[in-house]
mmCIF file of C-alpha atoms in Angstrom:
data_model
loop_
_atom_site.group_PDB
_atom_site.id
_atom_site.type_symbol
_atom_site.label_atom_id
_atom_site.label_comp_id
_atom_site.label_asym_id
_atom_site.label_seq_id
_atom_site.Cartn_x
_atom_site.Cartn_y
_atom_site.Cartn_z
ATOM 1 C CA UNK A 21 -105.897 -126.202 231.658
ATOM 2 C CA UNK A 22 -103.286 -125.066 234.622
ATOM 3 C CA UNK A 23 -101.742 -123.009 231.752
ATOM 4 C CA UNK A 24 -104.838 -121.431 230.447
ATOM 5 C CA UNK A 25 -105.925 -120.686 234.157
ATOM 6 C CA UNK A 26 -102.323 -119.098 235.001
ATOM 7 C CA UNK A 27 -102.913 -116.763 232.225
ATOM 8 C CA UNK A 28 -106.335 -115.652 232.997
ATOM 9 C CA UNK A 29 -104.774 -114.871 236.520
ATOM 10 C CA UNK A 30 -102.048 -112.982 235.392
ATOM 11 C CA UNK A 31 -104.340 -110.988 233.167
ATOM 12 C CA UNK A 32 -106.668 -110.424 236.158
ATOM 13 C CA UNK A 33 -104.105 -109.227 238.351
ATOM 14 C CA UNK A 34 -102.624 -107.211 235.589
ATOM 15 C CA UNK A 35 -106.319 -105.670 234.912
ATOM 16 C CA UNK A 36 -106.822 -104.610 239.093
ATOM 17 C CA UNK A 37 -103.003 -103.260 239.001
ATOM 18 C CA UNK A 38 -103.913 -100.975 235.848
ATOM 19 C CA UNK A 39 -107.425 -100.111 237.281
ATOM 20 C CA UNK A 40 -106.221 -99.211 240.821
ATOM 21 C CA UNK A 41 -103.511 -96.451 239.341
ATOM 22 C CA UNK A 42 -106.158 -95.218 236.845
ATOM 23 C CA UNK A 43 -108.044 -94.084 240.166
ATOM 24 C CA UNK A 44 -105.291 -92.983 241.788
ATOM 25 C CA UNK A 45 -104.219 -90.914 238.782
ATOM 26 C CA UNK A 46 -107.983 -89.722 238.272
ATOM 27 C CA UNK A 47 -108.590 -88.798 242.019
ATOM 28 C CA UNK A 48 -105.562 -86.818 242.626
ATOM 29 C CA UNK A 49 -105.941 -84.944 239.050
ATOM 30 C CA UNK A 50 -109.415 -83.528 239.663
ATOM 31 C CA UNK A 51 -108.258 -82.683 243.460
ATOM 32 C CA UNK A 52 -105.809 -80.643 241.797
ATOM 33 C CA UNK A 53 -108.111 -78.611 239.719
ATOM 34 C CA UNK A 54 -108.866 -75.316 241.122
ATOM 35 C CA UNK A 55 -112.566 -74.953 242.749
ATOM 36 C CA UNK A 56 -114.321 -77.370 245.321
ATOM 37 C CA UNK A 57 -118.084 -78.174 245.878
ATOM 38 C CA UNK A 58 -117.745 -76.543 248.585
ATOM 39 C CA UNK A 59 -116.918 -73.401 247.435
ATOM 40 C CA UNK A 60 -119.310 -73.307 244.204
ATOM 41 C CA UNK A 61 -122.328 -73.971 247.282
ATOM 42 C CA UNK A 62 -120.686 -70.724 249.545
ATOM 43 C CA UNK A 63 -118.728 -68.462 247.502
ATOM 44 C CA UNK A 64 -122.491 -67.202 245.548
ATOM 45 C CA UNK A 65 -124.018 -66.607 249.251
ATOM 46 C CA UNK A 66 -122.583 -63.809 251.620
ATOM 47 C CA UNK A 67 -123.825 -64.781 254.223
ATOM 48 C CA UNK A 68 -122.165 -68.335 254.989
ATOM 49 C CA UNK A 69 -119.764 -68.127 257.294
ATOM 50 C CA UNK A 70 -115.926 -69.677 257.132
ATOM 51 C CA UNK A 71 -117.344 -71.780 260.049
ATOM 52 C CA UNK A 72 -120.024 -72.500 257.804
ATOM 53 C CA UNK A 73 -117.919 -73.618 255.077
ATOM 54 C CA UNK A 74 -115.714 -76.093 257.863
ATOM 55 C CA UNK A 75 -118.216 -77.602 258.740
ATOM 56 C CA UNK A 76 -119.767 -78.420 254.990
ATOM 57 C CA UNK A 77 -115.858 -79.707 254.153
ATOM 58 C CA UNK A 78 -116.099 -81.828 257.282
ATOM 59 C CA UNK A 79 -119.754 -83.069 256.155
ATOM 60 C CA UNK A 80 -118.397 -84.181 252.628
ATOM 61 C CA UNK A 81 -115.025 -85.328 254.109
ATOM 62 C CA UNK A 82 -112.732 -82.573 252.144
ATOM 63 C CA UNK A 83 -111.156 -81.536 255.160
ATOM 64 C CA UNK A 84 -108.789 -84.858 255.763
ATOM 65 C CA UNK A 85 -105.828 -85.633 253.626
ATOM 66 C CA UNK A 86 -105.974 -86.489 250.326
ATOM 67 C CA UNK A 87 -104.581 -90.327 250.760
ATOM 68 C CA UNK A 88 -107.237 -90.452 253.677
ATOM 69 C CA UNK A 89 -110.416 -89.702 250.937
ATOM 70 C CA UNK A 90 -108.779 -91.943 248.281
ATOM 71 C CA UNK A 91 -108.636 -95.095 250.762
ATOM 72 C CA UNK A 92 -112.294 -94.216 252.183
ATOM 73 C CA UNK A 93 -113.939 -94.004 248.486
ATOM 74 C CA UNK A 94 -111.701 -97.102 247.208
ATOM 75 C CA UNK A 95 -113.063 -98.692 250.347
ATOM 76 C CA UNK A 96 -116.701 -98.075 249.610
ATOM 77 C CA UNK A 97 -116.218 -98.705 245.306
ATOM 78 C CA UNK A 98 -115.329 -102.164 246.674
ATOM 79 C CA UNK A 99 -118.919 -102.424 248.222
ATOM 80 C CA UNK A 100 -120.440 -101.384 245.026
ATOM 81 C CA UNK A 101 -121.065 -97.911 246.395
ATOM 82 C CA UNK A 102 -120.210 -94.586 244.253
ATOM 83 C CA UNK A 103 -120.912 -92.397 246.779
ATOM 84 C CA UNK A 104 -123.968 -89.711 247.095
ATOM 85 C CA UNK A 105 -123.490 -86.436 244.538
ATOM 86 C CA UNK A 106 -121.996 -83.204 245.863
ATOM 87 C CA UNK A 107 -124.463 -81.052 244.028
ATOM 88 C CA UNK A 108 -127.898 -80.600 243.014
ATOM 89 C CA UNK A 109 -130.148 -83.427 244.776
ATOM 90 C CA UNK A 110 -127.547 -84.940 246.318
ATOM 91 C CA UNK A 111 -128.450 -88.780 245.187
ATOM 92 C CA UNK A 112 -126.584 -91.494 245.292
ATOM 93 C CA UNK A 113 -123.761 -91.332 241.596
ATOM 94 C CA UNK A 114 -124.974 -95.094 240.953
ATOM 95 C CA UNK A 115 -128.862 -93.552 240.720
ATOM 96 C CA UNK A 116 -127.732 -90.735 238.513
ATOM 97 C CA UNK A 117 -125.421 -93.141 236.079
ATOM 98 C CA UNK A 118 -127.707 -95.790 235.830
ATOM 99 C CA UNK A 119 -130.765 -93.218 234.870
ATOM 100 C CA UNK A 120 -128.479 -92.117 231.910
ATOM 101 C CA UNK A 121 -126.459 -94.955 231.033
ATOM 102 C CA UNK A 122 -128.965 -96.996 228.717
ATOM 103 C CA UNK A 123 -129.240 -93.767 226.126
ATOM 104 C CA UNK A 124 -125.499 -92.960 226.082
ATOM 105 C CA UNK A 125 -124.323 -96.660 225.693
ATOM 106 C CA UNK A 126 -127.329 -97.679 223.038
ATOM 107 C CA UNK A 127 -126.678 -94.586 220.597
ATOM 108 C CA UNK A 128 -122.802 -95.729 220.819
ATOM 109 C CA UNK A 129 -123.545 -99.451 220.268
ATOM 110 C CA UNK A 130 -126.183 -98.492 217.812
ATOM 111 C CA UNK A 131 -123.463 -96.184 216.168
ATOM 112 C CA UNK A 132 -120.324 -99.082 216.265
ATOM 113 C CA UNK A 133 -122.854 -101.480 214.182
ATOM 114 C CA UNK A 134 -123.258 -98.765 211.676
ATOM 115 C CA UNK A 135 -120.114 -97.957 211.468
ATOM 116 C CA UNK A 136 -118.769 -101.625 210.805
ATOM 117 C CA UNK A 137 -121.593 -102.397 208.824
ATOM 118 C CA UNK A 138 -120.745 -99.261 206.093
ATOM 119 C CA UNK A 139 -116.906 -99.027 206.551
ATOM 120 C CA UNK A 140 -115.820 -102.766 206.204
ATOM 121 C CA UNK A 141 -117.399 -102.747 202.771
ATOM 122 C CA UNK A 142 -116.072 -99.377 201.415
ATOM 123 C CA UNK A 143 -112.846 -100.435 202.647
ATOM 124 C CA UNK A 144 -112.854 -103.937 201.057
ATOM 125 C CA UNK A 145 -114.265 -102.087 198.156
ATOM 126 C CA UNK A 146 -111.348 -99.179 197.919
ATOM 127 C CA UNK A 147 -108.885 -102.123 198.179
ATOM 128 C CA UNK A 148 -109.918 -104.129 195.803
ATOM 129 C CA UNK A 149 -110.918 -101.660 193.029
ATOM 130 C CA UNK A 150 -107.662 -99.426 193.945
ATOM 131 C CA UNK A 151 -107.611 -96.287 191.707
ATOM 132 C CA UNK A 152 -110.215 -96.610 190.246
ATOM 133 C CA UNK A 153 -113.748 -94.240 190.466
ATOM 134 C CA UNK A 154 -115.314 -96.179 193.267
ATOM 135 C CA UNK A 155 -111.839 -95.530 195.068
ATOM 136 C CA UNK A 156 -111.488 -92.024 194.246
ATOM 137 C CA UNK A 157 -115.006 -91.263 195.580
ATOM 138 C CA UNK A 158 -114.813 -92.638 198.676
ATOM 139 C CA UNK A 159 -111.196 -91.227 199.140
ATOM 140 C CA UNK A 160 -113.119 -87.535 198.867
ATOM 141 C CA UNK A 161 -116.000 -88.432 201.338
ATOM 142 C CA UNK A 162 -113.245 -90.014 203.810
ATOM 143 C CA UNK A 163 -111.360 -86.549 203.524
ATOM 144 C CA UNK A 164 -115.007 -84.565 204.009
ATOM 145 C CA UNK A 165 -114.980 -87.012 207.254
ATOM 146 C CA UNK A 166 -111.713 -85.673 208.350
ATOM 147 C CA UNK A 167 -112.059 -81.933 208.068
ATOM 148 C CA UNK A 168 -115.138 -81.526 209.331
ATOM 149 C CA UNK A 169 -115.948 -81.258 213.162
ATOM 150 C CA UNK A 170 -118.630 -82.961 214.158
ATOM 151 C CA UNK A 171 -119.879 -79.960 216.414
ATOM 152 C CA UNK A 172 -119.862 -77.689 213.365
ATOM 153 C CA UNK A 173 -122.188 -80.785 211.076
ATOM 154 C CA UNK A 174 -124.413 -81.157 213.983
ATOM 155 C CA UNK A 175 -124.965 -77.534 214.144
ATOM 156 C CA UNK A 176 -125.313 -77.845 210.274
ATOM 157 C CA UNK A 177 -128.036 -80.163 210.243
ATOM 158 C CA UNK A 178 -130.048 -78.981 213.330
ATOM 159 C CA UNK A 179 -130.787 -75.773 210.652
ATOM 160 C CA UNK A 180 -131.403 -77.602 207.751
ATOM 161 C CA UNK A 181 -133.264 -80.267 209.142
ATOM 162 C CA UNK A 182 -134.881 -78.882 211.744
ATOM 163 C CA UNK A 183 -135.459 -74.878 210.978
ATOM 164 C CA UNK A 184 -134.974 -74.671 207.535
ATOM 165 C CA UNK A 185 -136.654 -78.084 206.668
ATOM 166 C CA UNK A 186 -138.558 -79.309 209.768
ATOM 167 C CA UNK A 187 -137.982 -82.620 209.120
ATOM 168 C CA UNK A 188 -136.428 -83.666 212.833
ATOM 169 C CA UNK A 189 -136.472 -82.490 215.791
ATOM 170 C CA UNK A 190 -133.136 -81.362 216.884
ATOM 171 C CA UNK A 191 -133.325 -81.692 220.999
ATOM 172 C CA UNK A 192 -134.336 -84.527 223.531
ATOM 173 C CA UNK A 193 -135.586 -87.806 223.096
ATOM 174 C CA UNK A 194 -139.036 -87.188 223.059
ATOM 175 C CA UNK A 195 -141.911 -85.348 221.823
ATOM 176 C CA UNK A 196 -144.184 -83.108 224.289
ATOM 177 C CA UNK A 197 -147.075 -85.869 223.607
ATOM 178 C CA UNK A 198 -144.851 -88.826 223.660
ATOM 179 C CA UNK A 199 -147.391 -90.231 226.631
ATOM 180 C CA UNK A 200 -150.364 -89.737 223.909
ATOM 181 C CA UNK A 201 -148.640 -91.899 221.143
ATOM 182 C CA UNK A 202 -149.118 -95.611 220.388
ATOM 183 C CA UNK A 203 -146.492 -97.907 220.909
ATOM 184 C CA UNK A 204 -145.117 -97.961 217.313
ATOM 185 C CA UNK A 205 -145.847 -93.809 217.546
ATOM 186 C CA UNK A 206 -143.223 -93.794 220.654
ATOM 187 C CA UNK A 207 -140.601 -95.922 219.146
ATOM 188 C CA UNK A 208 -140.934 -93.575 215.939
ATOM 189 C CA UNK A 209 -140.747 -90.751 218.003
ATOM 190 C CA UNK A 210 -137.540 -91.694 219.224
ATOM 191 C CA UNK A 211 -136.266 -92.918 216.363
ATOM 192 C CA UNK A 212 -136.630 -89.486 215.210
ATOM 193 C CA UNK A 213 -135.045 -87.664 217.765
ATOM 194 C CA UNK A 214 -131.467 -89.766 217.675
ATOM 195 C CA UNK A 215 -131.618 -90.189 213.853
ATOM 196 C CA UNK A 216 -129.048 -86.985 213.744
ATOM 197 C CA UNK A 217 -126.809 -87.681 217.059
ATOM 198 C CA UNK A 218 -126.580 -91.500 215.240
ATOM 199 C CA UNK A 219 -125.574 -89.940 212.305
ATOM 200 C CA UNK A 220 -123.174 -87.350 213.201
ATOM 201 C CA UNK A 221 -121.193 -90.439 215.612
ATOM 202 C CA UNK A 222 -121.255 -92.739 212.792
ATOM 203 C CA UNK A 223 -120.117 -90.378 210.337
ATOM 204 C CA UNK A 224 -117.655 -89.313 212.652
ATOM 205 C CA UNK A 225 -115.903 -92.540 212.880
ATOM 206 C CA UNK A 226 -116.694 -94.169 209.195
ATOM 207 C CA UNK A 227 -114.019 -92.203 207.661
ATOM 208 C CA UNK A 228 -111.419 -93.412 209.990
ATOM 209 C CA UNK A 229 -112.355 -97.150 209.952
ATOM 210 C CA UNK A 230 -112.851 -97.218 206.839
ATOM 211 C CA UNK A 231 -109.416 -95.744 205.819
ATOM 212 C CA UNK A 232 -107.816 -98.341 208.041
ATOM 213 C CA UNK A 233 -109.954 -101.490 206.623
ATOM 214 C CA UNK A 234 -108.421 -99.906 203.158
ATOM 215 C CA UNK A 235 -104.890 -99.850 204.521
ATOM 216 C CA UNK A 236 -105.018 -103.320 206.080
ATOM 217 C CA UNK A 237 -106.914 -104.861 203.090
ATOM 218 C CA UNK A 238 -104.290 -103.698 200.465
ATOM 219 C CA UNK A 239 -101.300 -105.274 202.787
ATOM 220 C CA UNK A 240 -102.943 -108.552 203.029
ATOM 221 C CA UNK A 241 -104.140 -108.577 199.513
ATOM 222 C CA UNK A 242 -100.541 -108.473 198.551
ATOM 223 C CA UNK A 243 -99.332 -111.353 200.172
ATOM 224 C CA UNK A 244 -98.048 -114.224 198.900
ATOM 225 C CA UNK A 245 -101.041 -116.488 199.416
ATOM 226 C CA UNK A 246 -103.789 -114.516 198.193
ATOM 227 C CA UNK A 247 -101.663 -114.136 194.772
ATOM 228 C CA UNK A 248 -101.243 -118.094 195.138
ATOM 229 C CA UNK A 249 -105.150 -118.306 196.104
ATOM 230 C CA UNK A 250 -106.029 -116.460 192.503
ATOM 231 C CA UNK A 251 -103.722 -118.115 190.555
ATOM 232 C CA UNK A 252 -105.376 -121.385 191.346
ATOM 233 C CA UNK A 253 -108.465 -119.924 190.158
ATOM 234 C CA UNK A 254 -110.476 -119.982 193.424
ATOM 235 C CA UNK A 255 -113.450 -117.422 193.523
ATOM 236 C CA UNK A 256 -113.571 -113.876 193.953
ATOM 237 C CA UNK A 257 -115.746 -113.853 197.291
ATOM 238 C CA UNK A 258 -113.551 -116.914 198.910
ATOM 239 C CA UNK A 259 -110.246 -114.670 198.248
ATOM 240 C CA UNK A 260 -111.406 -111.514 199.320
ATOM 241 C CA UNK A 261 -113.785 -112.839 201.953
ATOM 242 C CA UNK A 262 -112.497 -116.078 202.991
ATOM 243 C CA UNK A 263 -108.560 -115.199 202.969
ATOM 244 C CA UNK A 264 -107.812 -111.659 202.751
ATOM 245 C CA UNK A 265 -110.482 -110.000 205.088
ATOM 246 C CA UNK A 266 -110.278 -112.438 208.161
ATOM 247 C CA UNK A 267 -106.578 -111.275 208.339
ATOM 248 C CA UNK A 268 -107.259 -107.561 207.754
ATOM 249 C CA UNK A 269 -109.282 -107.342 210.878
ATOM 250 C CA UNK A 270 -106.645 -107.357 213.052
ATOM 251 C CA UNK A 271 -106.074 -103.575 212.725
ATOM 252 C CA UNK A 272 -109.603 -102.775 213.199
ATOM 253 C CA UNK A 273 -109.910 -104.709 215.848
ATOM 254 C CA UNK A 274 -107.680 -102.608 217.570
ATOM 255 C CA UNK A 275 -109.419 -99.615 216.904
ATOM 256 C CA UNK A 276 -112.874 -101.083 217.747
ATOM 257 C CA UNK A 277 -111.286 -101.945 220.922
ATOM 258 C CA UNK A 278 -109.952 -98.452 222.080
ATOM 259 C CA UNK A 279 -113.111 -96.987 220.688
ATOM 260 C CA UNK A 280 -114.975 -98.734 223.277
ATOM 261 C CA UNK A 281 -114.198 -95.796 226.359
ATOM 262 C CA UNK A 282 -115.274 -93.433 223.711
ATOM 263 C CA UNK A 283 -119.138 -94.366 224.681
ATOM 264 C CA UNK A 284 -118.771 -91.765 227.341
ATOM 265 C CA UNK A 285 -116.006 -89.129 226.357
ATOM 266 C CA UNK A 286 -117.236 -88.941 222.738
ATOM 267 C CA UNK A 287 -120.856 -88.389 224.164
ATOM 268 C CA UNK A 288 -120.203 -84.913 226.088
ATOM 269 C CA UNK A 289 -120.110 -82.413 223.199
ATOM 270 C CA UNK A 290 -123.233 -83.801 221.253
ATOM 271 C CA UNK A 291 -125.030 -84.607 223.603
ATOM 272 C CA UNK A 292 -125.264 -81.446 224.963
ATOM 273 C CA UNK A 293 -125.585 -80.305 221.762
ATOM 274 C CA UNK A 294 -128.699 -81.765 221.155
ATOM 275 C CA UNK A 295 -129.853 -81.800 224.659
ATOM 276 C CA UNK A 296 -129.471 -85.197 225.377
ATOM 277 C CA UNK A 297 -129.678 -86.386 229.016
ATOM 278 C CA UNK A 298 -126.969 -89.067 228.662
ATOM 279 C CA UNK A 299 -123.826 -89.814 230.415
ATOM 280 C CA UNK A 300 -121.561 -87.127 228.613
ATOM 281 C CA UNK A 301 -124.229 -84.551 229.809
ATOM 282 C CA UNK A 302 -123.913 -86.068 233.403
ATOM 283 C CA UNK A 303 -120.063 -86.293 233.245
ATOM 284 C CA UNK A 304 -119.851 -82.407 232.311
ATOM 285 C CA UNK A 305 -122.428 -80.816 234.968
ATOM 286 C CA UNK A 306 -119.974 -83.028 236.987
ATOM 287 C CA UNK A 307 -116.693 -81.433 236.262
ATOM 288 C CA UNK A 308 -118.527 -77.809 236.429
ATOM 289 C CA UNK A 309 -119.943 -78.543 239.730
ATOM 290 C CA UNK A 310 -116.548 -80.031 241.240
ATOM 291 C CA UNK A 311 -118.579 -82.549 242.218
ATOM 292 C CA UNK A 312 -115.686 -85.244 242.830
ATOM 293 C CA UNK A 313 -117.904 -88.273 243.573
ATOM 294 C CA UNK A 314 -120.063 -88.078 240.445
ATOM 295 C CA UNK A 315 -116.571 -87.664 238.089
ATOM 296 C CA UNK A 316 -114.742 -90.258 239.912
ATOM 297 C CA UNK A 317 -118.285 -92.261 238.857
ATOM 298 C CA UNK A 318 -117.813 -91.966 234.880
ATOM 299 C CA UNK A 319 -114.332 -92.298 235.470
ATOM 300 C CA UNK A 320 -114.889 -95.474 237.217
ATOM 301 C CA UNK A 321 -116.830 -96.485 234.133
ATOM 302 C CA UNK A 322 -114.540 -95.499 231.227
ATOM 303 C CA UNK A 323 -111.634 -97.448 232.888
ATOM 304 C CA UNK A 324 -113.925 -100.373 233.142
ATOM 305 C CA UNK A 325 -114.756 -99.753 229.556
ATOM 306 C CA UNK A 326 -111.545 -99.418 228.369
ATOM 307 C CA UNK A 327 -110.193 -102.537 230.062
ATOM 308 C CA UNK A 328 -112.796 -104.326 229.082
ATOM 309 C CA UNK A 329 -112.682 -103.173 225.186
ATOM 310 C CA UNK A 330 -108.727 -104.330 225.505
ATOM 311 C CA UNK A 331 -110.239 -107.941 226.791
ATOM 312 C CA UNK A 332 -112.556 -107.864 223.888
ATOM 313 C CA UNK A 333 -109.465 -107.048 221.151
ATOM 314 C CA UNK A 334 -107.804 -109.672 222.994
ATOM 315 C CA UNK A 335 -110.625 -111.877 222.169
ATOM 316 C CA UNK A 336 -111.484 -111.364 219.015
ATOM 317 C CA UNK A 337 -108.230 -111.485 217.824
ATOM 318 C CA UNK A 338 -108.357 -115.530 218.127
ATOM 319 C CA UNK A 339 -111.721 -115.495 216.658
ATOM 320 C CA UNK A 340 -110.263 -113.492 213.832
ATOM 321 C CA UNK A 341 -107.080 -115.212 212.902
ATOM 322 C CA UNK A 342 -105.996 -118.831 213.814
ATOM 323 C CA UNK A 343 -102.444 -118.386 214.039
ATOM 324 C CA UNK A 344 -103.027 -116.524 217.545
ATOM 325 C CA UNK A 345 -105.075 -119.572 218.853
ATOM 326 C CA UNK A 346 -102.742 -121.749 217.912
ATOM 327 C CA UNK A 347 -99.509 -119.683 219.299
ATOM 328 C CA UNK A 348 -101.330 -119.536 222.567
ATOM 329 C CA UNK A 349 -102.302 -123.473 223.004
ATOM 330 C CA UNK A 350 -99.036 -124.256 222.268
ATOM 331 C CA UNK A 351 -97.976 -122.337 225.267
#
């Protein structure tokens, strides 16, 4: 127990060290970048003066030194608070994140299951049936994966399933009647509208995982036990599923787990796209605006994510293989 508690401590302090330079980095980076909030609110009106324009920096704190505004926004992130926005209705960045947050994070999550759910089995599959047909075929869909953007698909389906064959609708997340519909009506309706974003995020990242499951499950399937495991005549479903796959995880494991950040940087392009009023949206109006309090907010969030998505890896690699349990009991 003192040993198991020593290492959660380490890993904890280890986690704040790694968080604290991420905002460090991230704050000085987007101070950096030409443009202030204060100048995209003055620069469009002639007559604000430069006294004007003081007195605005002063208001929003710009006008102290840059270790001065790190240590007074650290100091209110440790209360919880992100801060009010720079632009548009000024509300506080929690208000604004948490509005969007739900939709963002549950067309990811929604996407991940997919993912795993179709490119575990067509990489088992590809492994296991190596050159032949069923290999070769999903070999040219993984390489369709990889050459095409996913800008240029969405763009490809919003016309032929929503101008050429209005089938979907191709922007929001609901209809104009959506307060009109029945219950099962509204969840259909927004079924509909995230059927393509779902798609084009899952297809996105099926070809990859996929390829790597492949990759992993012909290097385990050529070890020395799983050769021993068929010799002795043992089923086909215990040696692929029972021997060979729990092992072969590992890699995409690691993948899974750096995908995890990618809730809210892989969000920005499609969702705008599409006109979705998720967290990539919010991050983007963000950076255009220079509003630093509402960036350093999804910033905030994607180092949480990505910490947290290491933590997970971390995890599930004892629940995957039993060697790593065992290595770290004996410690």
């Amino acid at each position: 127990m003192p040993a198991l508690l020593k290492r959660l401590l380490t890993k904890t302090l280890w986690v704040i060290v790694i968080f604290l330079g991420i905002t460090v980095i991230s704050f000085t980076v987007i101070h950096l970048a030409p443009g202030s909030p204060t100048d995209l609110q003055t620069t469009l009106n002639p007559e604000v003066s430069a006294q004007a324009r003081q007195q605005l920096e002063a208001l929003y704190g710009l006008d102290k030194p840059l270790h001065e505004q790190y240590f007074t926004w650290l100091s209110r992130l440790v209360q919880f608070d992100f801060g009010n926005s720079m632009s548009g209705d000024h509300r506080p960045v929690w208000d604004k994140i948490r509005e969007r947050l739900p939709l963002t994070v549950g067309m990811n999550l929604i996407s991940i299951i997919l993912t795993l759910c179709i490119a575990i089995p067509i990489g088992v599959a590809s492994a296991w049936w190596q050159g032949r047909w069923f290999d070769r075929a999903s070999t040219v869909l993984v390489f369709i994966g990889f050459a095409m953007p996913g800008f240029w698909l969405a763009l490809l389906l919003m016309y032929a399933l929503g101008i050429y064959w209005p089938i979907l609708p191709i922007s929001g997340v609901t209809s104009m009647n959506f307060a009109s519909l029945t219950p099962l009506g509204k969840f259909m309706d927004v079924v509909e509208h995230l059927a393509l974003p779902i798609f084009i995020y899952t297809f996105g990242s099926l070809a990859g995982m996929s390829r790597f499951m492949r990759s992993s499950m012909l290097e385990v399937l050529r070890q020395d036990y799983i050769l021993t495991a068929r010799a002795k005549g043992l089923p086909l479903h215990t040696v692929v599923f029972k021997h060979a796959l729990r092992n072969a995880l590992l890699p995409v494991i690691t993948i899974l787990g750096l995908s995890v950040p990618g809730l809210i940087g892989g969000s920005v392009i499609i969702e705008s796209i599409f006109a979705l009023p998720g967290l990539g949206q919010l991050f983007y109006q963000g950076v255009m605006a220079r509003d630093y309090p509402l960036i350093m907010g999804n910033l905030v969030l994607g180092a949480l994510l990505t910490l947290a998505g290491n933590l997970l890896a971390d995890i599930a690699y004892g629940l995957a293989d039993p060697r790593i349990r065992a290595t770290r009991n004996s410690r």
